[in-house]
XYZ file of C-alpha atoms in Angstrom:
631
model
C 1.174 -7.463 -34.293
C -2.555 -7.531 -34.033
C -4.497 -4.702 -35.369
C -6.250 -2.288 -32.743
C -10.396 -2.407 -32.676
C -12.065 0.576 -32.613
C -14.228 0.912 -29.076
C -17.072 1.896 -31.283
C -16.379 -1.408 -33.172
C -15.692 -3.780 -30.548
C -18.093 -6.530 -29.706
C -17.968 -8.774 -26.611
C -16.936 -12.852 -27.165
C -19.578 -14.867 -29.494
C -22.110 -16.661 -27.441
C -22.193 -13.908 -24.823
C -25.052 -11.990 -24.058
C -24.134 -8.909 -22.094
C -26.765 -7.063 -20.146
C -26.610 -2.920 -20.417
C -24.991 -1.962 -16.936
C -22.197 -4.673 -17.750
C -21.436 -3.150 -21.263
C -20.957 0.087 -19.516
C -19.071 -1.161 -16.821
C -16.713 -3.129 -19.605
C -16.293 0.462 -21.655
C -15.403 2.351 -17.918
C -13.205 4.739 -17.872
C -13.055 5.113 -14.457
C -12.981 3.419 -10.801
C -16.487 1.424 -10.768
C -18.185 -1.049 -7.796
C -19.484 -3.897 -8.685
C -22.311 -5.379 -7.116
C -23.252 -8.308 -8.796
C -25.301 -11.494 -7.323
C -24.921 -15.030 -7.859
C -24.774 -16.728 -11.296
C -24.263 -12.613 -12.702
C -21.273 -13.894 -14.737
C -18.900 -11.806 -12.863
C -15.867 -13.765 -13.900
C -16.925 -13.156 -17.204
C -17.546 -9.474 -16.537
C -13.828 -9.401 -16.109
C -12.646 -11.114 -18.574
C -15.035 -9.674 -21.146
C -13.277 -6.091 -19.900
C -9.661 -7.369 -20.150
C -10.494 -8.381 -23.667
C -12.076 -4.663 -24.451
C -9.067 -2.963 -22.879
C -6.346 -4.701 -24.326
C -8.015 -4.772 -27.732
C -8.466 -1.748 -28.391
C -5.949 -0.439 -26.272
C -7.515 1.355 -23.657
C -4.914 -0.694 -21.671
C -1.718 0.679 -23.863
C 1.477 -1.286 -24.459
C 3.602 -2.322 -22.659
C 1.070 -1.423 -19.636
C -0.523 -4.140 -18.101
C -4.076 -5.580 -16.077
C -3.727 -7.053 -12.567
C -6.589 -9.008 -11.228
C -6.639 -9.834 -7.695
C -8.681 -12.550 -6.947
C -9.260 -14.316 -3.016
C -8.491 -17.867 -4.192
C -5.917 -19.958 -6.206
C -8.517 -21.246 -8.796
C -10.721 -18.276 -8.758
C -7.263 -16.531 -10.597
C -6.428 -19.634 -12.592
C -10.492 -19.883 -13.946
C -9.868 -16.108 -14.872
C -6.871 -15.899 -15.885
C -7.666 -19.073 -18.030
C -10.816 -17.067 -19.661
C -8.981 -14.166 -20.702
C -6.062 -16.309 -22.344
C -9.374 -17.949 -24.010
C -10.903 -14.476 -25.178
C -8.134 -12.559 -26.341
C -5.269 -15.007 -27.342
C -1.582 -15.384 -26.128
C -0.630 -12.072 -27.898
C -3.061 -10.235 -25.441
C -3.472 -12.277 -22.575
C 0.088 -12.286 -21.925
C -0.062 -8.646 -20.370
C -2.814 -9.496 -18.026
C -1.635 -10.764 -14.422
C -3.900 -12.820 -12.460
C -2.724 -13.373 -8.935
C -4.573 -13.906 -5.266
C -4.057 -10.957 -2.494
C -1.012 -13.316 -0.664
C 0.873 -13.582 -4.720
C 0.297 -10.325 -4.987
C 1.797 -8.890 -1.563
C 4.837 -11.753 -2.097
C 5.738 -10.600 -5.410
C 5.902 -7.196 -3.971
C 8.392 -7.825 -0.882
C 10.109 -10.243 -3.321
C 11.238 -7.591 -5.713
C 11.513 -4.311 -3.243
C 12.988 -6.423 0.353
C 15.659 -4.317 0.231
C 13.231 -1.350 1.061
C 12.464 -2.617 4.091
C 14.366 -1.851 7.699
C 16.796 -3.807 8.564
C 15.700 -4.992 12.226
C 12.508 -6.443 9.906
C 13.865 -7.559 6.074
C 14.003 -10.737 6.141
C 16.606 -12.780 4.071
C 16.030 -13.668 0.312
C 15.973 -17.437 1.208
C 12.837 -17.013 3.707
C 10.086 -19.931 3.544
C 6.488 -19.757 4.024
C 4.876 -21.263 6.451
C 1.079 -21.689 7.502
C 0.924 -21.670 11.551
C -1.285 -24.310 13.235
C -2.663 -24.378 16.977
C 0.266 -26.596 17.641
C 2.888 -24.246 16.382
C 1.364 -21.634 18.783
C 0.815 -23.821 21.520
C 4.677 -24.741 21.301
C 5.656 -21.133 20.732
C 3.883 -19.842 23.959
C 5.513 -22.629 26.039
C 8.469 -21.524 24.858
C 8.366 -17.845 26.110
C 8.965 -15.716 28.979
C 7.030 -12.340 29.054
C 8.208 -9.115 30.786
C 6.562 -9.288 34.535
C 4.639 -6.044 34.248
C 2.768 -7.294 31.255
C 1.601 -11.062 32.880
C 3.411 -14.392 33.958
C 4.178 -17.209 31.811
C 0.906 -18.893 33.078
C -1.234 -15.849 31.426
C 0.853 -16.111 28.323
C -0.690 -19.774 28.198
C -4.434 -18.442 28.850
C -4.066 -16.564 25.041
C -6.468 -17.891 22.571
C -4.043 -19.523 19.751
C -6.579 -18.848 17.229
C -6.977 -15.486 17.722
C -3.417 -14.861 17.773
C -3.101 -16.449 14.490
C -5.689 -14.142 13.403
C -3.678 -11.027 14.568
C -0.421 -11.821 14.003
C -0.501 -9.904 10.788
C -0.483 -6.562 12.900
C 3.043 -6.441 14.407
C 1.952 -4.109 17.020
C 4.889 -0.968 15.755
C 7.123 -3.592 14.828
C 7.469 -2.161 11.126
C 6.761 1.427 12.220
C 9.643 3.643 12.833
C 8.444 4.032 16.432
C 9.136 0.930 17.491
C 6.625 1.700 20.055
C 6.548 -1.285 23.030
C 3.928 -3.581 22.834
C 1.054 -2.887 26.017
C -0.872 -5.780 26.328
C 0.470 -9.914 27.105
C -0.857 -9.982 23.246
C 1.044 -7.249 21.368
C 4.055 -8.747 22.984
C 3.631 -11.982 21.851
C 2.358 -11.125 18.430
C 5.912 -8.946 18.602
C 7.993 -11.728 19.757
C 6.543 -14.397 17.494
C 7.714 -11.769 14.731
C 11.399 -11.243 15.763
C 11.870 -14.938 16.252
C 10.581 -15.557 12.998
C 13.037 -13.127 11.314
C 15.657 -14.405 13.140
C 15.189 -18.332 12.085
C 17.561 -19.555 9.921
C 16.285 -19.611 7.033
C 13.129 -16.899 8.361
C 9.612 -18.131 8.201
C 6.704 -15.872 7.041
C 3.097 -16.223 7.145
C 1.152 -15.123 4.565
C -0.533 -12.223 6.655
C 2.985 -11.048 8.198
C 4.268 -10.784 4.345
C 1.038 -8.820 3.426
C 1.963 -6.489 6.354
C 5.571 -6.080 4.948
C 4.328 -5.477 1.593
C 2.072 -2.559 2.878
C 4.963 -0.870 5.061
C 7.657 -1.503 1.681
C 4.579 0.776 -0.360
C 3.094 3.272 2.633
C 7.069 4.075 3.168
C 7.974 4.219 -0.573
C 6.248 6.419 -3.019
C 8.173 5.635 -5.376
C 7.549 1.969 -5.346
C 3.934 2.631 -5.671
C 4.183 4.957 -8.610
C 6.348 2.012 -10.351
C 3.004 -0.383 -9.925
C 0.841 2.503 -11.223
C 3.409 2.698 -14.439
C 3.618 -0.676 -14.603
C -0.697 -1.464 -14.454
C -2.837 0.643 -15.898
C -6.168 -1.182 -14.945
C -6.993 -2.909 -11.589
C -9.691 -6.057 -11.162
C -10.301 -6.867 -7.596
C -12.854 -9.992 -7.718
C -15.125 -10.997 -4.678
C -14.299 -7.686 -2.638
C -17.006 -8.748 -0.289
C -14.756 -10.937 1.413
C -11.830 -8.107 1.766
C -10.121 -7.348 4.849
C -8.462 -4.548 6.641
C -4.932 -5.604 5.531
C -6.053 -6.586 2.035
C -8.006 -3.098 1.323
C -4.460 -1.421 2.254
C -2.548 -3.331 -0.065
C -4.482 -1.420 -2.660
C -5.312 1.313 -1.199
C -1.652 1.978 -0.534
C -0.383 0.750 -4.530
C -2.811 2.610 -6.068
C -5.235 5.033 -4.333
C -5.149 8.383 -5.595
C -3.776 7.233 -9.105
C -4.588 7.309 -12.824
C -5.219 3.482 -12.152
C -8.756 2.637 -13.090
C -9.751 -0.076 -10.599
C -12.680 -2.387 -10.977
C -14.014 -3.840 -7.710
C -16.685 -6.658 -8.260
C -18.217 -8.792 -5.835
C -22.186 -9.701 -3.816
C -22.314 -8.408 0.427
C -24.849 -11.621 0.366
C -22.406 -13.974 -0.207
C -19.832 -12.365 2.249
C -19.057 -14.931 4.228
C -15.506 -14.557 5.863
C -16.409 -12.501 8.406
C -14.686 -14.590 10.799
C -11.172 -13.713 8.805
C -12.081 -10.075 9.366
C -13.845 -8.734 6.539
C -14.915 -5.102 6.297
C -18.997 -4.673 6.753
C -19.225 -2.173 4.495
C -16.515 -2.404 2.017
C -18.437 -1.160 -0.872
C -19.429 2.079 0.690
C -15.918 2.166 1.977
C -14.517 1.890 -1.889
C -16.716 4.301 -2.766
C -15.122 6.787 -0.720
C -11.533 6.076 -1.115
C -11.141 5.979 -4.242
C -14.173 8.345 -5.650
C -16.062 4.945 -7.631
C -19.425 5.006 -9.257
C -21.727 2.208 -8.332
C -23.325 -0.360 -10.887
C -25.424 -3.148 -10.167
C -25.767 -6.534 -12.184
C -29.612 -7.747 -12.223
C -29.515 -10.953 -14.720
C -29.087 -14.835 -12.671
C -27.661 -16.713 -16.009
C -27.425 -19.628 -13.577
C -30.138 -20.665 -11.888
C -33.765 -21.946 -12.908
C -37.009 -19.197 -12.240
C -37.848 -21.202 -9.109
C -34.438 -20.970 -7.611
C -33.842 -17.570 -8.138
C -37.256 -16.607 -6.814
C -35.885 -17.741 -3.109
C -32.712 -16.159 -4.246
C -34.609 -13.228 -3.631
C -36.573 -13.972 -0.912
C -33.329 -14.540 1.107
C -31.758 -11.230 -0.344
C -34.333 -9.328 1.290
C -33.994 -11.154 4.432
C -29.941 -9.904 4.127
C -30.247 -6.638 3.135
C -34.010 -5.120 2.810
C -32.330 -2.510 0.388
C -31.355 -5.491 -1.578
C -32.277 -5.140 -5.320
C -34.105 -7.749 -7.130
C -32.326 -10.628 -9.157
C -33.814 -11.635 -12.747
C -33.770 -14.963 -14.178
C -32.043 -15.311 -17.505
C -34.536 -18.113 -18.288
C -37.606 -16.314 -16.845
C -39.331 -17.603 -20.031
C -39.363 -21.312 -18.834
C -41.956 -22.633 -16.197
C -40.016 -23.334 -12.945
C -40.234 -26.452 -12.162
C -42.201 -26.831 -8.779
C -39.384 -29.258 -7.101
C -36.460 -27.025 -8.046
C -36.394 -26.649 -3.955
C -36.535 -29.162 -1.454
C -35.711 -29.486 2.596
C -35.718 -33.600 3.337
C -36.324 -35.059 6.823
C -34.646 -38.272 8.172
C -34.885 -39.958 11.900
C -31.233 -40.440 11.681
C -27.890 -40.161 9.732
C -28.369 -43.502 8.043
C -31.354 -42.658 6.308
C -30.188 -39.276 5.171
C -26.458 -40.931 4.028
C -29.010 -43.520 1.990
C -31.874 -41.383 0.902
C -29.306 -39.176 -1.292
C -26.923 -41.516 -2.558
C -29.920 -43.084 -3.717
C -31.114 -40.566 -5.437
C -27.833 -39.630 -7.249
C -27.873 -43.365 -8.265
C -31.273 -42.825 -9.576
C -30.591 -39.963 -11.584
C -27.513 -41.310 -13.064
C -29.454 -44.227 -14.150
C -32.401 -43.129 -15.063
C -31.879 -39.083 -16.243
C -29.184 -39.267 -18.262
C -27.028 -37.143 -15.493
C -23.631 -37.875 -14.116
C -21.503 -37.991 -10.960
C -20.578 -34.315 -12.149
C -23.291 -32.701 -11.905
C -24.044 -33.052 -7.897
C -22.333 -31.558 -5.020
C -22.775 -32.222 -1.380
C -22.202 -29.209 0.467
C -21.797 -28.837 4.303
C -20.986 -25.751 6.948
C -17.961 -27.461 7.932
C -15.487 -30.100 8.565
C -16.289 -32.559 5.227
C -13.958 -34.959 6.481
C -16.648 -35.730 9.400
C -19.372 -35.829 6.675
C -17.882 -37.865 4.412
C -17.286 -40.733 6.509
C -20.889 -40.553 7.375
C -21.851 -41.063 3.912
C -18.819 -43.068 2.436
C -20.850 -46.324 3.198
C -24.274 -45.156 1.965
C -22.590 -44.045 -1.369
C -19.960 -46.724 -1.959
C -23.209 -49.690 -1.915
C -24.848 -47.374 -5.197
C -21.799 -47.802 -6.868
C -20.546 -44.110 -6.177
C -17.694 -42.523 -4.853
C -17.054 -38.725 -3.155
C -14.085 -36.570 -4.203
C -13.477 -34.538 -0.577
C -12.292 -31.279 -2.027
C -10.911 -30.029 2.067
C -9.167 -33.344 2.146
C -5.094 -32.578 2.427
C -2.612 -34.637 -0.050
C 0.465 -33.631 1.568
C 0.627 -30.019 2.366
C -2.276 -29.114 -0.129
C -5.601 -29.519 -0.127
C -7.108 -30.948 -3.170
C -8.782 -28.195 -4.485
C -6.253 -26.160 -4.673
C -3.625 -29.108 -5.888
C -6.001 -29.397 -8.621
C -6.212 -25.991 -9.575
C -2.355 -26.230 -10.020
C -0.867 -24.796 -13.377
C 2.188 -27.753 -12.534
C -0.647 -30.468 -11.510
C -2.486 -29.598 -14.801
C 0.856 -30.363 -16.415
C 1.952 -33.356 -15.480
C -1.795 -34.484 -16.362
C -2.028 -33.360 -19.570
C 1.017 -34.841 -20.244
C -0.177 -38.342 -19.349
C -2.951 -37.809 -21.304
C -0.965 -36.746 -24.292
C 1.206 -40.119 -24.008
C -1.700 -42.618 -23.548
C -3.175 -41.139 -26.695
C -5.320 -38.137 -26.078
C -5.109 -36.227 -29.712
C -4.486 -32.288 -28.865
C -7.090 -30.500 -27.765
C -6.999 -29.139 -24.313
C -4.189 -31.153 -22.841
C -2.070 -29.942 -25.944
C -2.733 -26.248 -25.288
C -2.138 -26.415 -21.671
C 0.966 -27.797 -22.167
C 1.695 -25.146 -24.627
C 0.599 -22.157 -22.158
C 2.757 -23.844 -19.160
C 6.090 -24.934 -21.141
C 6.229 -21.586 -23.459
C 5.967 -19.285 -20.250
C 8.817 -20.892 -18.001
C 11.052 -21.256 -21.742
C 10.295 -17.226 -21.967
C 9.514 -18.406 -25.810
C 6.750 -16.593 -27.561
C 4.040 -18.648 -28.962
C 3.147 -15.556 -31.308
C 6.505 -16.573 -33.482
C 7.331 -19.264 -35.704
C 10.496 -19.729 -33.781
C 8.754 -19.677 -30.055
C 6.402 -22.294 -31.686
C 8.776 -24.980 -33.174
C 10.792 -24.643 -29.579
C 7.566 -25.033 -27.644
C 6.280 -27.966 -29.501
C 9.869 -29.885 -29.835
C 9.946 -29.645 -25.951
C 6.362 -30.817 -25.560
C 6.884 -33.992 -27.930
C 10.236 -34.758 -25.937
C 8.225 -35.236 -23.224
C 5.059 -36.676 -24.272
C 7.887 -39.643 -25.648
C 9.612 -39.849 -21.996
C 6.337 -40.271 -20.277
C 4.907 -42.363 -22.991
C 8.187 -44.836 -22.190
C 6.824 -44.510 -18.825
C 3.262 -45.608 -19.476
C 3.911 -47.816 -22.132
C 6.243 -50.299 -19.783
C 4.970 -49.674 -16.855
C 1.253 -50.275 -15.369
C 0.113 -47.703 -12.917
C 0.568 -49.824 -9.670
C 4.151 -50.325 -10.456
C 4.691 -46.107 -11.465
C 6.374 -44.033 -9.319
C 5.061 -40.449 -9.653
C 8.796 -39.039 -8.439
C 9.360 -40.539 -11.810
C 6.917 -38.426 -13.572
C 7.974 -34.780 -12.216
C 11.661 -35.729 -12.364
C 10.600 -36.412 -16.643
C 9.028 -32.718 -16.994
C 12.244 -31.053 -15.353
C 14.850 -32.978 -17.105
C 13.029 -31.441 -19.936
C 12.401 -27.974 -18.482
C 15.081 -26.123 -15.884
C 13.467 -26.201 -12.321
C 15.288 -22.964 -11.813
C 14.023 -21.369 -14.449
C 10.942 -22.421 -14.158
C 10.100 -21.481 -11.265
C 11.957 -17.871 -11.807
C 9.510 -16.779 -14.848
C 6.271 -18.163 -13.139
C 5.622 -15.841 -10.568
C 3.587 -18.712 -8.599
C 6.521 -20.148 -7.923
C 8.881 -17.751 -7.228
C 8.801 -19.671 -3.871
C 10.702 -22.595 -4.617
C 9.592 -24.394 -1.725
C 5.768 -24.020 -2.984
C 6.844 -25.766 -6.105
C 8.465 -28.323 -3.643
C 5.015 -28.915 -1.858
C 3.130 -29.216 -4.698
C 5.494 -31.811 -6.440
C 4.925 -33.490 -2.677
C 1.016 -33.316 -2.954
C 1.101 -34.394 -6.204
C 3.049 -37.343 -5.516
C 0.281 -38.159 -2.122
C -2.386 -37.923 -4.529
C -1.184 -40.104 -7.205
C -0.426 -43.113 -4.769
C -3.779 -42.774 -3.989
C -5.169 -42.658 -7.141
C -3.109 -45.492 -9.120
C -4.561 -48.227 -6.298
C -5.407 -51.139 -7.673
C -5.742 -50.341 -11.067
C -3.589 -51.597 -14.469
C -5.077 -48.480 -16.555
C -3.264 -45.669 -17.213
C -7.071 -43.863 -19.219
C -8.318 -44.979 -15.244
C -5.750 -43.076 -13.474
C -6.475 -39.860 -15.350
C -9.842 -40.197 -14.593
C -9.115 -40.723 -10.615
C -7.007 -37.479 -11.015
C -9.265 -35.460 -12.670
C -12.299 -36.592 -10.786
C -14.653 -38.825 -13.346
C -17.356 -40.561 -12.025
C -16.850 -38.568 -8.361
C -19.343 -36.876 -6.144
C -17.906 -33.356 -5.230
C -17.820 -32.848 -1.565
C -16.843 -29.849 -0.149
C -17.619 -27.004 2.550
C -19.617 -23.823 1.632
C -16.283 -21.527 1.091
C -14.796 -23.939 -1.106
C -17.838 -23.812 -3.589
C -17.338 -20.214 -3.836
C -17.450 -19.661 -7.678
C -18.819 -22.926 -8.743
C -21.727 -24.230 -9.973
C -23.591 -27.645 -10.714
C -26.941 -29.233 -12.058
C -28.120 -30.470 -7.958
C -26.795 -29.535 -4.690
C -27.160 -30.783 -1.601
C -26.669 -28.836 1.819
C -26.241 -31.852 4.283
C -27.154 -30.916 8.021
C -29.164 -28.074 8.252
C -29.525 -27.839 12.284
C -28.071 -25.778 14.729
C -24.776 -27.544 15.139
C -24.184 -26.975 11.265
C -25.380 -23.112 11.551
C -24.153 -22.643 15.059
C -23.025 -19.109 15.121
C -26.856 -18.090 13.532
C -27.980 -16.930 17.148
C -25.282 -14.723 17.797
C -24.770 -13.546 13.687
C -27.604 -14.335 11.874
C -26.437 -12.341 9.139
C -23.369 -14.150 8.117
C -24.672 -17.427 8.600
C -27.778 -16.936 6.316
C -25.229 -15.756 3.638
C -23.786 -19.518 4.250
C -27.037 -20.242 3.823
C -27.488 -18.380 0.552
C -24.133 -19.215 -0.969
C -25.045 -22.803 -0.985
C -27.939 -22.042 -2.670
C -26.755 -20.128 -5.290
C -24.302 -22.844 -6.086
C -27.569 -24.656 -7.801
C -28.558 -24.646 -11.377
C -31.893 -27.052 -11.680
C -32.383 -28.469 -8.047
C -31.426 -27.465 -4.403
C -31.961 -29.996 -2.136
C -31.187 -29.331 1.969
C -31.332 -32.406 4.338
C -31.314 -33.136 7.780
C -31.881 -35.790 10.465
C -33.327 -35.786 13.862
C -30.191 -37.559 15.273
C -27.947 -34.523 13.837
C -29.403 -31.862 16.562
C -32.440 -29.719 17.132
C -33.292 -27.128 15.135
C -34.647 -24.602 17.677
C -32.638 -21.871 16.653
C -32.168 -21.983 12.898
C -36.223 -22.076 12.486
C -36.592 -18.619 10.192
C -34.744 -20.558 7.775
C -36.844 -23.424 7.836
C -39.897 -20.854 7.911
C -38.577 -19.139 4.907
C -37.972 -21.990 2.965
C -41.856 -22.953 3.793
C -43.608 -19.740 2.879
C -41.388 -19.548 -0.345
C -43.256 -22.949 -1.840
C -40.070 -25.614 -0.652
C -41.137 -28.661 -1.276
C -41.237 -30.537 2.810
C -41.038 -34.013 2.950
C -39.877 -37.520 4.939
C -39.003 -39.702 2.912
C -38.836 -42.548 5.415
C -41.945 -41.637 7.153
């Protein structure tokens, strides 16, 4: 059992420098906000407080520390950290989970509390709704006369009832009260048939809404989270809405619980979902939290954190000033950069040319750039697949969907990570990362503890089994030929599916396990074409020698060397005219994404740029460098 370290004693993870408000927000005692801007290491904030907590144990056995993050990868990067910090031992009482885990896990374990007109049954699926489930849905229904005909049924706005459909309109309420708009009624029916489908089919937001009715009706469930977590983390709070804040404020509001919100209003950009304004103030209130504000950029060059600034103020004029890390170095006067083009071909050829160039020439690699766009990559990238594929260079379209999953999040997978590192492991890769990853993965569904001499020698006689099954695999068969059925059928004759999936609460939904086996399987066709090396398949599957493409809410969290905002017109940015606010923290987040250089491009056959021009004028008076390259 490791020994306890005094707080007096305790020192934060070599290497890391810790500025004075995030010391004393790490040492808290009580509820704290956040507010901390880009490249302010708030990931590291957290995990440099799990470490404190559990170490010295302000966080006592058996108690535990759930973090509740927006995003599958933003858990797995944090949960991944804290493993890193503290060890096994530790790290195996902090929970790491995103807002729809979290409410799941909850109407998993308590269903039972529910009503009986809404409980679904234990066997329920979940299911994301498209425009063409609604459309279908609405076709099918028949309204009650005094609330519209059929025909106004078909004028509602799919979208927006996707939105809403998280709000049953009474449905969970003991009132029952009848729906009074066309709306409420079809929000209500869209519920009841769902219950009733055999097996029932939830959405994410309608098992967030059961999860808040199972703890606003059930004091006693709450009070067993509060026993069960002593300490709350609640990462990019910016971004939380109505539904999410009552998922807390419901579990733990009002407790002992010290809870730990952390996030930047300038890089709130989910608005659109529903995201409350003024969340921080709002935090403040409910649950009686001192504020705290992280100054220090640890990211970005002086240069790029200057317009940092300059766009902060143009957010929020009560916005406080961001310091550079690095303030000691001379910024380097092209650090920011708007390119013009006469049309799409130029632009497509102008940057894959200068990737090329800097791969070449500056020692850099495919890695270290990002192309970054408002929306719909999948339009982008075959604009610049031709441009990039004549340097020599290929883009790795983070939105694009392998089976049900998009690839970021497929790639963020705990069971994608696996079957990787297992590959690895059998073509010859000596320990290291792979080896510890499939440590972590195999020793949590066995329930064996890595802490033991036992839960060791059973962890690493399972991991060897199965680094010799898939090294059969690999060894007499090239890639072309593989099936990748093959490969996941290997890891579970070694490990119980069942179990598995029972003690990792990610999968606790069988049928997620079932589409990420699925995407998997998508993505590895795609990735074994045409080539005889197995070394060349891991690097198509873990993105070597790739150009990350992606939208502006996927880069949340992420960082690189250069990044490029493709398209900045008023098609990109079209809502700026109506909310200029929320589409200047697009704006911003896209930015902040950049370590040395920050390059936005656009071309005059993209669309005017009438009514995005106090960007461009900002950008000017702050020193960007202007220029047209073809011209």
């Amino acid at each position: 059992m490791r020994t306890k370290v005094r707080p007096d004693e305790w020192q934060p993870s070599p290497g890391i420098a810790l500025e004075e408000t995030a010391e004393k927000v790490i040492r808290s005692g009580g509820n704290t906000c956040v507010v901390a801007g880009p490249g302010a290491g708030k990931t590291e904030l957290l995990a440099q407080r799990a470490m404190f907590l559990l170490s010295t144990g302000a966080c006592p056995y058996p108690r535990r520390i759930l973090a509740i993050s927006f995003k599958v990868d933003a858990a797995a990067t944090l949960r991944h950290r804290v493993a890193t910090r503290c060890g096994d031992e530790l790290a195996i009482r902090f929970d790491s989970l995103t807002f729809d885990a979290f409410a799941k896990r909850i109407v998993d374990r308590f269903r039972a509390a529910l009503p009986e007109h809404c409980r679904p049954e234990a066997n329920y699926q979940v299911i994301f709704p498209r425009k063409e489930d609604w459309d279908q849905f609405l076709h099918e229904c028949k309204p009650p006369p005094d609330l519209g005909s059929e025909y106004d049924l078909l004028g509602l706005h799919p979208g927006r009832l996707n939105h809403k459909h998280g709000d049953p309109q009474g449905l969970l309420r003991d009132t029952l009260k009848k729906p009074c708009t066309l709306e409420q009624w079809a929000i209500r029916a869209w519920w009841e048939r769902q219950l009733k489908a055999h097996p029932p089919k939830l959405s994410f937001p309608m098992i967030r809404a059961l999860a808040n009715y199972i703890l606003y009706r059930n004091p006693k469930i709450a009070k067993a989270l509060q026993l069960t977590y002593s300490h709350v983390f609640l990462d990019e709070f910016q971004d939380t809405t109505p539904t999410q804040l009552e998922l807390i404020v419901n579990g733990f509001c009002g407790s002992e619980v010290s809870t730990t919100a952390v996030g930047d209003t300038k890089q709130r950009i989910m608005g659109f979902a529903g995201a409350i304004p003024d969340i921080f103030g709002l935090f403040q209130d409910k649950f009686d939290a001192s504020l705290e504000c992280l100054r220090m950029n640890h990211r970005s060059n002086a240069r790029i954190v200057q317009l940092i600034n300059r766009l902060s103020f143009e957010i929020d004029e009560d916005a406080v000033l961001t310091e550079c890390a690095r303030s000691d170095e001379l910024a380097p006067p092209n650090a920011v950069q708007v390119w013009g083009f006469p049309d799409q071909y130029q632009e497509a050829k102008a940057v894959a040319g200068f990737i090329r160039d800097q791969i070449d020439w500056h020692s850099r690699s495919p890695a270290d750039f990002v192309i970054l766009t408002r929306q719909k990559a999948e339009d982008l990238q075959g604009r610049l697949e031709e441009a990039f594929t004549q340097q020599g260079l290929r883009l790795r379209n983070a939105a694009r969907y392998f089976g049900p999953l998009q690839l970021q999040d497929l790639l963020e997978d705990e069971v994608f990570q696996l079957l990787v590192s297992i590959i690895k492991l059998a073509i010859g890769y000596r320990y290291g990362v792979p080896y510890q990853k499939c440590q972590e993965t195999i020793s949590q569904a066995l329930g064996a503890d890595l802490t033991s001499d036992r839960g060791v020698l059973e962890v690493n006689k399972r991991v060897r089994g199965l680094v010799r099954s898939f090294r059969h695999i690999t060894e007499n068969q090239v890639p072309v030929d593989a099936e990748s059925q093959n490969l996941s059928k290997t890891l579970f004759g070694f490990v119980d599916k069942e179990s598995f999936c029972s003690s990792v609460p990610k999968y606790e939904d069988r049928h997620f396990l079932d589409r990420v086996l699925e995407s998997f399987d998508a993505f590895f066709e795609v990735s074994k074409k045409g080539l005889t090396s197995w070394g060349d398949v891991v690097g198509e599957l873990e993105g070597c020698n790739q150009v990350d493409l992606m939208t502006i809410h996927k880069s949340k969290g992420l960082e690189y060397h250069t990044v490029f905002f493709v398209d900045l017109h008023d098609q990109s940015l079209w809502n700026y005219r109506k909310n200029p606010t929320e589409e200047t923290n697009n704006f911003f987040v896209a930015l902040s994404r950049a370590e040395e250089r920050v390059v936005f491009t656009y071309a005059d056959d993209s669309g005017s740029r009438d009514q995005i021009q106090e960007l461009y004028r900002i950008l000017e008076d702050d020193g960007a460098e202007m220029k047209r390259p073809c011209d």
